[in-house]
Amino acid sequence: MNRREFVRAAAGTAMFTRITGTFPSAASYDLIVRGGRVIDPSLRIDSVRDIAITGGRIAAVDRDLRADAADIIDARGKIVVPGLIDIHTHAARVKDGPAICLADGVTGFIDAGSQGADRIDDAVAITRTAPQPARALVNIGRAGILPDGDTMDLSRADVGAARAAIERHRDILVGVKARLSRDVAGNNDYDVLRRAQEIVTPFNLPVMIHMGQTMSPLPRLMGLLKPGDIVTHMFAPPPNSIVDDNGQILPEVLAARRRGVWFDVGHGRTGHLRWDIVDRVLQAGFWPDTFSTDWTVEGRTAGVIDFPHVLSKFMDFGMTLEQVIARATVHASRLFEVFRDRGTLNVGAPADVAILELRQGSFEFVDNYKNVRIGRQRLFPSGTVLGGTRIPRP
Ligand SMILES: [Zn+2]
């Protein structure tokens, strides 16, 4: 047998073993996540499976995989999903932000405008050293998030400064964040958004707007959004929510979605989400494209807690477990290039996995206005695998 024949024969054996699983010693993987209820909307799977991982990638998703592995995670009784992707966080505001999110199952995040051009290097440094794939949006207000309003003074919406920041960090900065509420932008919302588009035009990047309680009517702002832009805080109450008093979604909002503008939850802590608006929007059939937390360290003890908790808030109220998981995985992977091959457990994809616990009971779910509703089930983070590596629980 010459070398080529030997390689071919060996490959044939390996393939045979993979299919039949009758030679346990022959198929050996780095890691197996065993016996969990695998929910992967990208593959339309919702059943008990084993996930085998080798070389940092998904090698097999199978029932009763008979194989060895250097490491095995017993996921029986747990929910196993593709690693969660959170497109609106402020994880790059604090040094350990990315690691905390990772332990919650978040294997990819966007820092959405924690810093403006003046201090963007800080946010970029944290984003760049995050263990998981991560990118950031530059706040159009050059001084970043200000208690008195990022762009109350319109001169802070500095096109040149933001463009220079993006040019300096093309690999990390993937868009502009424009916060448009009246307490942030005052009367300037329309001009701020126009400048945001001016900044990104030469780079062909998206703008993420923070909607709700704006001075300008929402239809006027919608008119400035292009395909690929993102509207976050989609459940913000009036003035200027996406739904009118009769429960109708504004025609300009429907038109924006039709032309490719994304609508994102952006849970947050104040002013962004009220249960009656959630009900009205979901009843109108206008579902979020993506879930996101608007994560901050402060949010961990107030309202947000963690990404699985935010997902849980919608499960008893109009959406299924599979539907919320889809929006936190495969849907979110479509918004930014960095996540394109993620949000899935497809064979060959990077092995990012979130292991969750679905507990039954009585759980208080609070909106941004201290309104409480009781849910009967809640997801808790239980384990994370990033690129095939098991992340220890803190
Ligand atoms: Zn935010």
mmCIF file of C-alpha atoms and ligand atoms in Angstrom:
data_model
loop_
_atom_site.group_PDB
_atom_site.id
_atom_site.type_symbol
_atom_site.label_atom_id
_atom_site.label_comp_id
_atom_site.label_asym_id
_atom_site.label_seq_id
_atom_site.Cartn_x
_atom_site.Cartn_y
_atom_site.Cartn_z
ATOM 1 C CA MET A 1 0.000 0.000 0.000
ATOM 2 C CA ASN A 2 1.573 3.336 -1.014
ATOM 3 C CA ARG A 3 1.061 6.483 0.974
ATOM 4 C CA ARG A 4 -1.859 7.766 -1.062
ATOM 5 C CA GLU A 5 -3.717 4.464 -0.768
ATOM 6 C CA PHE A 6 -3.068 4.378 2.953
ATOM 7 C CA VAL A 7 -4.484 7.878 3.451
ATOM 8 C CA ARG A 8 -7.546 6.986 1.397
ATOM 9 C CA ALA A 9 -8.118 3.779 3.361
ATOM 10 C CA ALA A 10 -7.720 5.602 6.663
ATOM 11 C CA ALA A 11 -10.175 8.274 5.581
ATOM 12 C CA GLY A 12 -12.645 5.593 4.552
ATOM 13 C CA THR A 13 -12.413 3.950 7.942
ATOM 14 C CA ALA A 14 -12.908 7.237 9.723
ATOM 15 C CA MET A 15 -15.971 8.006 7.669
ATOM 16 C CA PHE A 16 -17.388 4.519 8.256
ATOM 17 C CA THR A 17 -16.827 4.885 11.977
ATOM 18 C CA ARG A 18 -18.530 8.273 12.058
ATOM 19 C CA ILE A 19 -21.614 6.922 10.339
ATOM 20 C CA THR A 20 -22.051 3.650 12.190
ATOM 21 C CA GLY A 21 -20.435 4.467 15.486
ATOM 22 C CA THR A 22 -19.538 0.811 15.969
ATOM 23 C CA PHE A 23 -15.863 1.384 16.738
ATOM 24 C CA PRO A 24 -15.885 3.503 19.862
ATOM 25 C CA SER A 25 -12.135 3.712 20.102
ATOM 26 C CA ALA A 26 -11.752 4.929 16.503
ATOM 27 C CA ALA A 27 -13.888 8.096 16.715
ATOM 28 C CA SER A 28 -12.470 10.369 19.327
ATOM 29 C CA TYR A 29 -13.254 14.015 19.838
ATOM 30 C CA ASP A 30 -11.914 16.857 21.949
ATOM 31 C CA LEU A 31 -15.222 17.466 23.703
ATOM 32 C CA ILE A 32 -18.713 16.015 23.733
ATOM 33 C CA VAL A 33 -21.735 17.851 25.138
ATOM 34 C CA ARG A 34 -23.872 14.877 25.971
ATOM 35 C CA GLY A 35 -27.598 14.293 26.300
ATOM 36 C CA GLY A 36 -28.997 17.841 26.324
ATOM 37 C CA ARG A 37 -32.146 19.042 24.608
ATOM 38 C CA VAL A 38 -30.533 20.687 21.603
ATOM 39 C CA ILE A 39 -32.469 23.617 20.166
ATOM 40 C CA ASP A 40 -30.908 25.007 17.019
ATOM 41 C CA PRO A 41 -33.365 26.965 14.884
ATOM 42 C CA SER A 42 -30.781 27.210 12.072
ATOM 43 C CA LEU A 43 -30.940 23.409 11.720
ATOM 44 C CA ARG A 44 -34.592 23.067 12.799
ATOM 45 C CA ILE A 45 -33.509 20.777 15.615
ATOM 46 C CA ASP A 46 -35.344 20.487 18.912
ATOM 47 C CA SER A 47 -34.488 17.105 20.390
ATOM 48 C CA VAL A 48 -32.052 15.274 22.617
ATOM 49 C CA ARG A 49 -28.653 15.109 20.901
ATOM 50 C CA ASP A 50 -24.946 14.814 21.572
ATOM 51 C CA ILE A 51 -22.645 17.472 20.177
ATOM 52 C CA ALA A 52 -19.102 16.435 19.286
ATOM 53 C CA ILE A 53 -16.377 19.041 18.965
ATOM 54 C CA THR A 54 -12.919 18.737 17.453
ATOM 55 C CA GLY A 55 -10.343 21.379 16.591
ATOM 56 C CA GLY A 56 -12.600 24.139 17.874
ATOM 57 C CA ARG A 57 -15.394 23.245 15.476
ATOM 58 C CA ILE A 58 -18.633 21.279 15.555
ATOM 59 C CA ALA A 59 -17.820 17.762 14.319
ATOM 60 C CA ALA A 60 -21.170 16.010 14.765
ATOM 61 C CA VAL A 61 -24.662 16.531 16.154
ATOM 62 C CA ASP A 62 -26.184 13.136 16.666
ATOM 63 C CA ARG A 63 -28.409 10.930 18.748
ATOM 64 C CA ASP A 64 -26.471 8.604 21.075
ATOM 65 C CA LEU A 65 -23.077 9.350 19.655
ATOM 66 C CA ARG A 66 -20.906 6.393 20.551
ATOM 67 C CA ALA A 67 -17.477 7.949 20.745
ATOM 68 C CA ASP A 68 -14.764 8.964 23.144
ATOM 69 C CA ALA A 69 -13.710 12.456 23.996
ATOM 70 C CA ALA A 70 -10.967 14.058 26.046
ATOM 71 C CA ASP A 71 -13.681 15.955 27.932
ATOM 72 C CA ILE A 72 -17.397 15.371 28.351
ATOM 73 C CA ILE A 73 -20.060 17.785 29.553
ATOM 74 C CA ASP A 74 -23.108 16.061 30.951
ATOM 75 C CA ALA A 75 -25.986 18.210 29.678
ATOM 76 C CA ARG A 76 -28.826 15.835 30.533
ATOM 77 C CA GLY A 77 -31.860 17.857 31.624
ATOM 78 C CA LYS A 78 -30.361 21.029 30.160
ATOM 79 C CA ILE A 79 -31.091 23.117 27.077
ATOM 80 C CA VAL A 80 -28.196 23.272 24.607
ATOM 81 C CA VAL A 81 -28.218 26.054 22.014
ATOM 82 C CA PRO A 82 -25.736 27.825 19.733
ATOM 83 C CA GLY A 83 -23.717 30.446 21.646
ATOM 84 C CA LEU A 84 -25.841 33.552 22.225
ATOM 85 C CA ILE A 85 -25.136 36.731 20.248
ATOM 86 C CA ASP A 86 -26.029 39.990 21.982
ATOM 87 C CA ILE A 87 -25.991 42.894 19.504
ATOM 88 C CA HIS A 88 -26.611 45.686 22.015
ATOM 89 C CA THR A 89 -24.428 45.652 25.119
ATOM 90 C CA HIS A 90 -22.105 47.993 26.973
ATOM 91 C CA ALA A 91 -19.698 45.182 27.778
ATOM 92 C CA ALA A 92 -16.711 47.289 26.690
ATOM 93 C CA ARG A 93 -17.340 49.854 29.391
ATOM 94 C CA VAL A 94 -15.656 47.723 32.029
ATOM 95 C CA LYS A 95 -12.640 45.484 31.778
ATOM 96 C CA ASP A 96 -14.339 42.273 32.914
ATOM 97 C CA GLY A 97 -17.568 42.962 30.963
ATOM 98 C CA PRO A 98 -16.816 40.497 28.133
ATOM 99 C CA ALA A 99 -15.878 37.669 30.545
ATOM 100 C CA ILE A 100 -19.042 38.164 32.616
ATOM 101 C CA CYS A 101 -21.203 38.024 29.479
ATOM 102 C CA LEU A 102 -19.320 34.953 28.249
ATOM 103 C CA ALA A 103 -20.138 33.071 31.451
ATOM 104 C CA ASP A 104 -23.814 33.896 30.767
ATOM 105 C CA GLY A 105 -23.595 32.089 27.416
ATOM 106 C CA VAL A 106 -22.873 35.157 25.271
ATOM 107 C CA THR A 107 -20.236 34.042 22.760
ATOM 108 C CA GLY A 108 -20.469 37.183 20.630
ATOM 109 C CA PHE A 109 -21.371 40.786 21.385
ATOM 110 C CA ILE A 110 -21.532 44.306 20.040
ATOM 111 C CA ASP A 111 -20.693 47.186 22.341
ATOM 112 C CA ALA A 112 -23.238 49.745 21.187
ATOM 113 C CA GLY A 113 -21.832 53.214 21.629
ATOM 114 C CA SER A 114 -20.338 53.146 25.116
ATOM 115 C CA GLN A 115 -17.743 55.651 23.943
ATOM 116 C CA GLY A 116 -17.551 58.474 21.435
ATOM 117 C CA ALA A 117 -14.542 59.462 19.339
ATOM 118 C CA ASP A 118 -12.718 61.114 22.256
ATOM 119 C CA ARG A 119 -12.361 57.933 24.309
ATOM 120 C CA ILE A 120 -13.101 55.236 21.774
ATOM 121 C CA ASP A 121 -9.627 53.757 22.179
ATOM 122 C CA ASP A 122 -10.626 52.521 25.671
ATOM 123 C CA ALA A 123 -13.681 50.670 24.364
ATOM 124 C CA VAL A 124 -11.725 49.345 21.381
ATOM 125 C CA ALA A 125 -8.996 47.969 23.650
ATOM 126 C CA ILE A 126 -11.511 46.029 25.766
ATOM 127 C CA THR A 127 -13.396 44.824 22.693
ATOM 128 C CA ARG A 128 -10.182 43.701 21.012
ATOM 129 C CA THR A 129 -9.066 41.620 23.990
ATOM 130 C CA ALA A 130 -12.495 40.084 24.655
ATOM 131 C CA PRO A 131 -12.322 36.276 24.702
ATOM 132 C CA GLN A 132 -15.294 36.013 22.348
ATOM 133 C CA PRO A 133 -15.771 37.618 18.907
ATOM 134 C CA ALA A 134 -16.786 41.213 19.573
ATOM 135 C CA ARG A 135 -17.085 44.543 17.803
ATOM 136 C CA ALA A 136 -18.116 48.060 18.800
ATOM 137 C CA LEU A 137 -20.139 50.982 17.509
ATOM 138 C CA VAL A 138 -18.825 54.486 18.032
ATOM 139 C CA ASN A 139 -21.222 56.879 19.740
ATOM 140 C CA ILE A 140 -21.878 59.850 17.468
ATOM 141 C CA GLY A 141 -21.517 62.128 20.491
ATOM 142 C CA ARG A 142 -17.757 62.568 20.623
ATOM 143 C CA ALA A 143 -17.768 62.679 24.435
ATOM 144 C CA GLY A 144 -19.787 59.445 24.599
ATOM 145 C CA ILE A 145 -22.704 58.883 26.966
ATOM 146 C CA LEU A 146 -23.323 62.050 28.970
ATOM 147 C CA PRO A 147 -25.809 62.445 31.827
ATOM 148 C CA ASP A 148 -26.914 65.736 30.264
ATOM 149 C CA GLY A 149 -27.325 64.219 26.810
ATOM 150 C CA ASP A 150 -24.726 63.033 24.296
ATOM 151 C CA THR A 151 -25.699 65.471 21.529
ATOM 152 C CA MET A 152 -27.747 68.106 23.305
ATOM 153 C CA ASP A 153 -24.980 70.321 21.954
ATOM 154 C CA LEU A 154 -25.084 69.479 18.228
ATOM 155 C CA SER A 155 -21.409 70.260 17.752
ATOM 156 C CA ARG A 156 -20.629 67.067 19.676
ATOM 157 C CA ALA A 157 -22.057 65.102 16.735
ATOM 158 C CA ASP A 158 -18.690 65.536 15.053
ATOM 159 C CA VAL A 159 -18.524 63.803 11.680
ATOM 160 C CA GLY A 160 -14.776 64.238 11.232
ATOM 161 C CA ALA A 161 -13.888 62.911 14.681
ATOM 162 C CA ALA A 162 -16.089 59.822 14.285
ATOM 163 C CA ARG A 163 -14.720 59.086 10.815
ATOM 164 C CA ALA A 164 -11.153 59.367 12.094
ATOM 165 C CA ALA A 165 -11.986 56.933 14.902
ATOM 166 C CA ILE A 166 -13.395 54.390 12.446
ATOM 167 C CA GLU A 167 -10.390 54.796 10.159
ATOM 168 C CA ARG A 168 -8.085 54.134 13.109
ATOM 169 C CA HIS A 169 -9.954 50.984 14.134
ATOM 170 C CA ARG A 170 -11.514 49.579 10.969
ATOM 171 C CA ASP A 171 -11.232 46.021 12.336
ATOM 172 C CA ILE A 172 -13.233 46.735 15.501
ATOM 173 C CA LEU A 173 -15.605 49.633 14.783
ATOM 174 C CA VAL A 174 -18.484 48.374 12.656
ATOM 175 C CA GLY A 175 -20.959 51.249 12.772
ATOM 176 C CA VAL A 176 -22.282 54.310 14.548
ATOM 177 C CA LYS A 177 -24.696 54.503 17.468
ATOM 178 C CA ALA A 178 -27.051 57.469 17.649
ATOM 179 C CA ARG A 179 -29.153 57.909 20.769
ATOM 180 C CA LEU A 180 -32.116 60.030 19.751
ATOM 181 C CA SER A 181 -34.390 60.408 22.832
ATOM 182 C CA ARG A 182 -35.215 63.976 23.777
ATOM 183 C CA ASP A 183 -33.209 63.643 27.015
ATOM 184 C CA VAL A 184 -30.146 62.685 24.940
ATOM 185 C CA ALA A 185 -30.421 64.693 21.716
ATOM 186 C CA GLY A 186 -33.052 67.310 22.550
ATOM 187 C CA ASN A 187 -34.249 68.978 19.359
ATOM 188 C CA ASN A 188 -31.285 67.676 17.412
ATOM 189 C CA ASP A 189 -32.431 64.084 16.763
ATOM 190 C CA TYR A 190 -33.018 64.492 13.021
ATOM 191 C CA ASP A 191 -29.739 66.322 12.417
ATOM 192 C CA VAL A 192 -27.835 63.845 14.581
ATOM 193 C CA LEU A 193 -29.178 60.938 12.525
ATOM 194 C CA ARG A 194 -28.345 62.721 9.262
ATOM 195 C CA ARG A 195 -24.783 63.202 10.485
ATOM 196 C CA ALA A 196 -24.596 59.569 11.565
ATOM 197 C CA GLN A 197 -25.409 58.515 8.002
ATOM 198 C CA GLU A 198 -22.833 60.989 6.707
ATOM 199 C CA ILE A 199 -20.179 59.342 8.906
ATOM 200 C CA VAL A 200 -20.823 55.794 7.724
ATOM 201 C CA THR A 201 -21.417 56.444 4.006
ATOM 202 C CA PRO A 202 -17.754 56.133 2.914
ATOM 203 C CA PHE A 203 -17.344 52.962 5.001
ATOM 204 C CA ASN A 204 -20.651 51.317 4.025
ATOM 205 C CA LEU A 205 -21.497 50.575 7.670
ATOM 206 C CA PRO A 206 -24.803 50.504 9.566
ATOM 207 C CA VAL A 207 -26.225 53.010 12.011
ATOM 208 C CA MET A 208 -27.972 51.803 15.149
ATOM 209 C CA ILE A 209 -30.571 54.230 16.466
ATOM 210 C CA HIS A 210 -31.871 54.282 19.997
ATOM 211 C CA MET A 211 -35.560 55.155 19.469
ATOM 212 C CA GLY A 212 -38.372 56.208 21.806
ATOM 213 C CA GLN A 213 -39.409 59.499 23.394
ATOM 214 C CA THR A 214 -37.906 61.527 20.556
ATOM 215 C CA MET A 215 -38.802 65.104 19.692
ATOM 216 C CA SER A 216 -39.190 64.285 15.994
ATOM 217 C CA PRO A 217 -42.042 62.036 14.902
ATOM 218 C CA LEU A 218 -40.777 58.494 14.337
ATOM 219 C CA PRO A 219 -41.848 58.405 10.643
ATOM 220 C CA ARG A 220 -39.532 61.331 9.929
ATOM 221 C CA LEU A 221 -36.592 59.479 11.518
ATOM 222 C CA MET A 222 -37.486 56.196 9.781
ATOM 223 C CA GLY A 223 -37.092 57.983 6.461
ATOM 224 C CA LEU A 224 -33.360 58.365 7.132
ATOM 225 C CA LEU A 225 -32.720 54.644 7.693
ATOM 226 C CA LYS A 226 -31.160 52.428 5.034
ATOM 227 C CA PRO A 227 -31.084 48.633 4.649
ATOM 228 C CA GLY A 228 -28.889 47.071 7.345
ATOM 229 C CA ASP A 229 -29.503 49.830 9.895
ATOM 230 C CA ILE A 230 -30.805 48.791 13.302
ATOM 231 C CA VAL A 231 -33.568 50.252 15.464
ATOM 232 C CA THR A 232 -33.015 49.338 19.098
ATOM 233 C CA HIS A 233 -35.491 49.749 21.994
ATOM 234 C CA MET A 234 -38.369 48.730 19.694
ATOM 235 C CA PHE A 235 -40.761 48.329 22.667
ATOM 236 C CA ALA A 236 -40.244 51.888 23.931
ATOM 237 C CA PRO A 237 -43.488 53.537 25.077
ATOM 238 C CA PRO A 238 -44.780 56.853 23.662
ATOM 239 C CA PRO A 239 -44.137 59.472 22.646
ATOM 240 C CA ASN A 240 -43.066 58.026 19.320
ATOM 241 C CA SER A 241 -43.356 54.287 19.767
ATOM 242 C CA ILE A 242 -43.626 51.996 16.738
ATOM 243 C CA VAL A 243 -47.291 51.202 17.452
ATOM 244 C CA ASP A 244 -50.221 53.632 17.645
ATOM 245 C CA ASP A 245 -53.043 53.756 20.193
ATOM 246 C CA ASN A 246 -55.200 51.488 18.028
ATOM 247 C CA GLY A 247 -52.559 48.768 18.004
ATOM 248 C CA GLN A 248 -51.434 49.454 14.444
ATOM 249 C CA ILE A 249 -47.729 49.406 13.582
ATOM 250 C CA LEU A 250 -46.838 52.687 11.868
ATOM 251 C CA PRO A 251 -46.732 52.271 8.059
ATOM 252 C CA GLU A 252 -43.257 53.868 7.941
ATOM 253 C CA VAL A 253 -42.018 51.220 10.399
ATOM 254 C CA LEU A 254 -43.444 48.419 8.245
ATOM 255 C CA ALA A 255 -41.844 50.020 5.179
ATOM 256 C CA ALA A 256 -38.491 50.246 6.962
ATOM 257 C CA ARG A 257 -38.591 46.542 7.828
ATOM 258 C CA ARG A 258 -39.531 45.694 4.240
ATOM 259 C CA ARG A 259 -36.471 47.480 2.930
ATOM 260 C CA GLY A 260 -34.139 45.701 5.353
ATOM 261 C CA VAL A 261 -33.996 47.750 8.552
ATOM 262 C CA TRP A 262 -33.682 45.490 11.621
ATOM 263 C CA PHE A 263 -35.777 45.883 14.783
ATOM 264 C CA ASP A 264 -34.082 44.942 18.058
ATOM 265 C CA VAL A 265 -35.320 44.588 21.657
ATOM 266 C CA GLY A 266 -32.570 46.454 23.584
ATOM 267 C CA HIS A 267 -34.022 45.637 27.009
ATOM 268 C CA GLY A 268 -32.155 48.197 29.153
ATOM 269 C CA ARG A 269 -33.256 49.614 32.459
ATOM 270 C CA THR A 270 -35.244 52.818 31.988
ATOM 271 C CA GLY A 271 -37.589 54.082 29.311
ATOM 272 C CA HIS A 272 -37.054 51.317 26.748
ATOM 273 C CA LEU A 273 -39.600 48.591 27.450
ATOM 274 C CA ARG A 274 -43.110 48.533 28.876
ATOM 275 C CA TRP A 275 -45.275 45.426 29.028
ATOM 276 C CA ASP A 276 -48.391 46.994 27.465
ATOM 277 C CA ILE A 277 -46.331 48.081 24.454
ATOM 278 C CA VAL A 278 -44.782 44.614 24.190
ATOM 279 C CA ASP A 279 -48.294 43.119 24.135
ATOM 280 C CA ARG A 280 -49.544 45.581 21.548
ATOM 281 C CA VAL A 281 -46.560 45.121 19.226
ATOM 282 C CA LEU A 282 -46.563 41.320 19.443
ATOM 283 C CA GLN A 283 -50.351 41.204 18.949
ATOM 284 C CA ALA A 284 -49.856 43.219 15.771
ATOM 285 C CA GLY A 285 -47.554 40.407 14.639
ATOM 286 C CA PHE A 286 -44.477 42.631 14.525
ATOM 287 C CA TRP A 287 -41.870 40.392 16.126
ATOM 288 C CA PRO A 288 -38.323 41.413 17.009
ATOM 289 C CA ASP A 289 -35.579 40.503 14.555
ATOM 290 C CA THR A 290 -33.121 40.230 17.426
ATOM 291 C CA PHE A 291 -33.101 40.197 21.211
ATOM 292 C CA SER A 292 -30.478 42.176 23.081
ATOM 293 C CA THR A 293 -29.870 43.210 26.648
ATOM 294 C CA ASP A 294 -28.379 46.737 26.547
ATOM 295 C CA TRP A 295 -26.152 45.087 29.159
ATOM 296 C CA THR A 296 -24.323 47.049 31.874
ATOM 297 C CA VAL A 297 -22.832 46.007 35.203
ATOM 298 C CA GLU A 298 -25.653 47.933 36.922
ATOM 299 C CA GLY A 299 -28.232 46.012 34.857
ATOM 300 C CA ARG A 300 -27.057 42.726 36.367
ATOM 301 C CA THR A 301 -28.924 43.509 39.561
ATOM 302 C CA ALA A 302 -31.750 45.557 38.053
ATOM 303 C CA GLY A 303 -34.049 44.268 35.345
ATOM 304 C CA VAL A 304 -31.611 42.844 32.830
ATOM 305 C CA ILE A 305 -29.749 40.288 35.021
ATOM 306 C CA ASP A 306 -28.405 38.284 32.050
ATOM 307 C CA PHE A 307 -29.275 37.471 28.439
ATOM 308 C CA PRO A 308 -31.122 34.193 29.218
ATOM 309 C CA HIS A 309 -33.273 36.134 31.710
ATOM 310 C CA VAL A 310 -34.201 38.698 29.040
ATOM 311 C CA LEU A 311 -35.171 35.878 26.668
ATOM 312 C CA SER A 312 -37.316 34.271 29.383
ATOM 313 C CA LYS A 313 -39.436 37.411 29.689
ATOM 314 C CA PHE A 314 -41.015 36.754 26.313
ATOM 315 C CA MET A 315 -41.523 33.003 26.466
ATOM 316 C CA ASP A 316 -44.866 32.902 28.238
ATOM 317 C CA PHE A 317 -46.115 35.983 26.458
ATOM 318 C CA GLY A 318 -46.538 35.281 22.802
ATOM 319 C CA MET A 319 -43.299 33.605 21.791
ATOM 320 C CA THR A 320 -41.976 30.082 22.122
ATOM 321 C CA LEU A 321 -38.602 28.997 23.463
ATOM 322 C CA GLU A 322 -37.511 28.104 19.927
ATOM 323 C CA GLN A 323 -38.558 31.530 18.616
ATOM 324 C CA VAL A 324 -36.594 33.501 21.216
ATOM 325 C CA ILE A 325 -33.522 31.288 20.743
ATOM 326 C CA ALA A 326 -33.660 31.895 16.975
ATOM 327 C CA ARG A 327 -33.474 35.640 17.530
ATOM 328 C CA ALA A 328 -30.554 35.376 19.934
ATOM 329 C CA THR A 329 -28.565 33.083 17.629
ATOM 330 C CA VAL A 330 -29.042 32.635 13.896
ATOM 331 C CA HIS A 331 -30.985 35.877 13.358
ATOM 332 C CA ALA A 332 -28.390 37.932 15.233
ATOM 333 C CA SER A 333 -25.584 36.308 13.228
ATOM 334 C CA ARG A 334 -26.873 38.012 10.076
ATOM 335 C CA LEU A 335 -26.451 41.591 11.282
ATOM 336 C CA PHE A 336 -22.682 41.850 11.553
ATOM 337 C CA GLU A 337 -20.020 40.187 9.410
ATOM 338 C CA VAL A 338 -18.055 38.992 12.470
ATOM 339 C CA PHE A 339 -20.900 36.624 13.426
ATOM 340 C CA ARG A 340 -21.695 35.275 9.935
ATOM 341 C CA ASP A 341 -20.527 31.688 10.548
ATOM 342 C CA ARG A 342 -21.919 31.595 14.096
ATOM 343 C CA GLY A 343 -25.331 31.279 15.715
ATOM 344 C CA THR A 344 -25.504 27.678 14.518
ATOM 345 C CA LEU A 345 -24.402 24.185 15.532
ATOM 346 C CA ASN A 346 -23.925 23.183 11.924
ATOM 347 C CA VAL A 347 -21.041 20.753 11.375
ATOM 348 C CA GLY A 348 -17.920 22.784 10.613
ATOM 349 C CA ALA A 349 -19.075 25.941 12.415
ATOM 350 C CA PRO A 350 -16.981 27.375 15.283
ATOM 351 C CA ALA A 351 -17.971 25.415 18.384
ATOM 352 C CA ASP A 352 -19.743 28.130 20.382
ATOM 353 C CA VAL A 353 -22.381 26.593 22.637
ATOM 354 C CA ALA A 354 -24.578 27.936 25.427
ATOM 355 C CA ILE A 355 -25.909 25.479 27.979
ATOM 356 C CA LEU A 356 -28.996 26.715 29.783
ATOM 357 C CA GLU A 357 -31.251 25.485 32.511
ATOM 358 C CA LEU A 358 -34.999 25.885 32.042
ATOM 359 C CA ARG A 359 -36.590 26.054 35.476
ATOM 360 C CA GLN A 360 -40.321 25.940 36.138
ATOM 361 C CA GLY A 361 -41.793 28.028 38.913
ATOM 362 C CA SER A 362 -43.035 31.538 39.545
ATOM 363 C CA PHE A 363 -40.746 34.281 38.282
ATOM 364 C CA GLU A 364 -41.178 38.050 38.509
ATOM 365 C CA PHE A 365 -40.422 39.761 35.238
ATOM 366 C CA VAL A 366 -40.076 43.532 35.565
ATOM 367 C CA ASP A 367 -40.268 46.001 32.660
ATOM 368 C CA ASN A 368 -38.489 49.397 32.656
ATOM 369 C CA TYR A 369 -41.408 50.973 34.566
ATOM 370 C CA LYS A 370 -41.549 48.657 37.599
ATOM 371 C CA ASN A 371 -44.545 46.787 36.168
ATOM 372 C CA VAL A 372 -44.282 43.142 37.148
ATOM 373 C CA ARG A 373 -45.653 40.115 35.365
ATOM 374 C CA ILE A 374 -45.309 36.561 36.544
ATOM 375 C CA GLY A 375 -43.823 33.960 34.256
ATOM 376 C CA ARG A 376 -43.898 30.216 34.781
ATOM 377 C CA GLN A 377 -40.486 29.434 33.335
ATOM 378 C CA ARG A 378 -37.081 31.023 33.273
ATOM 379 C CA LEU A 379 -33.784 30.259 31.571
ATOM 380 C CA PHE A 380 -30.610 30.321 33.637
ATOM 381 C CA PRO A 381 -27.042 30.222 32.310
ATOM 382 C CA SER A 382 -25.410 26.908 33.081
ATOM 383 C CA GLY A 383 -22.323 26.595 30.911
ATOM 384 C CA THR A 384 -20.490 27.994 27.909
ATOM 385 C CA VAL A 385 -18.244 26.505 25.264
ATOM 386 C CA LEU A 386 -16.277 29.003 23.173
ATOM 387 C CA GLY A 387 -14.437 27.785 20.089
ATOM 388 C CA GLY A 388 -14.451 24.284 21.552
ATOM 389 C CA THR A 389 -13.094 25.356 24.932
ATOM 390 C CA ARG A 390 -15.164 24.881 28.046
ATOM 391 C CA ILE A 391 -15.464 28.159 29.979
ATOM 392 C CA PRO A 392 -15.332 27.636 33.755
ATOM 393 C CA ARG A 393 -18.296 28.975 35.738
ATOM 394 C CA PRO A 394 -17.333 31.983 37.900
HETATM 395 ZN ZN ZN B 1 -27.449 50.980 25.074
#
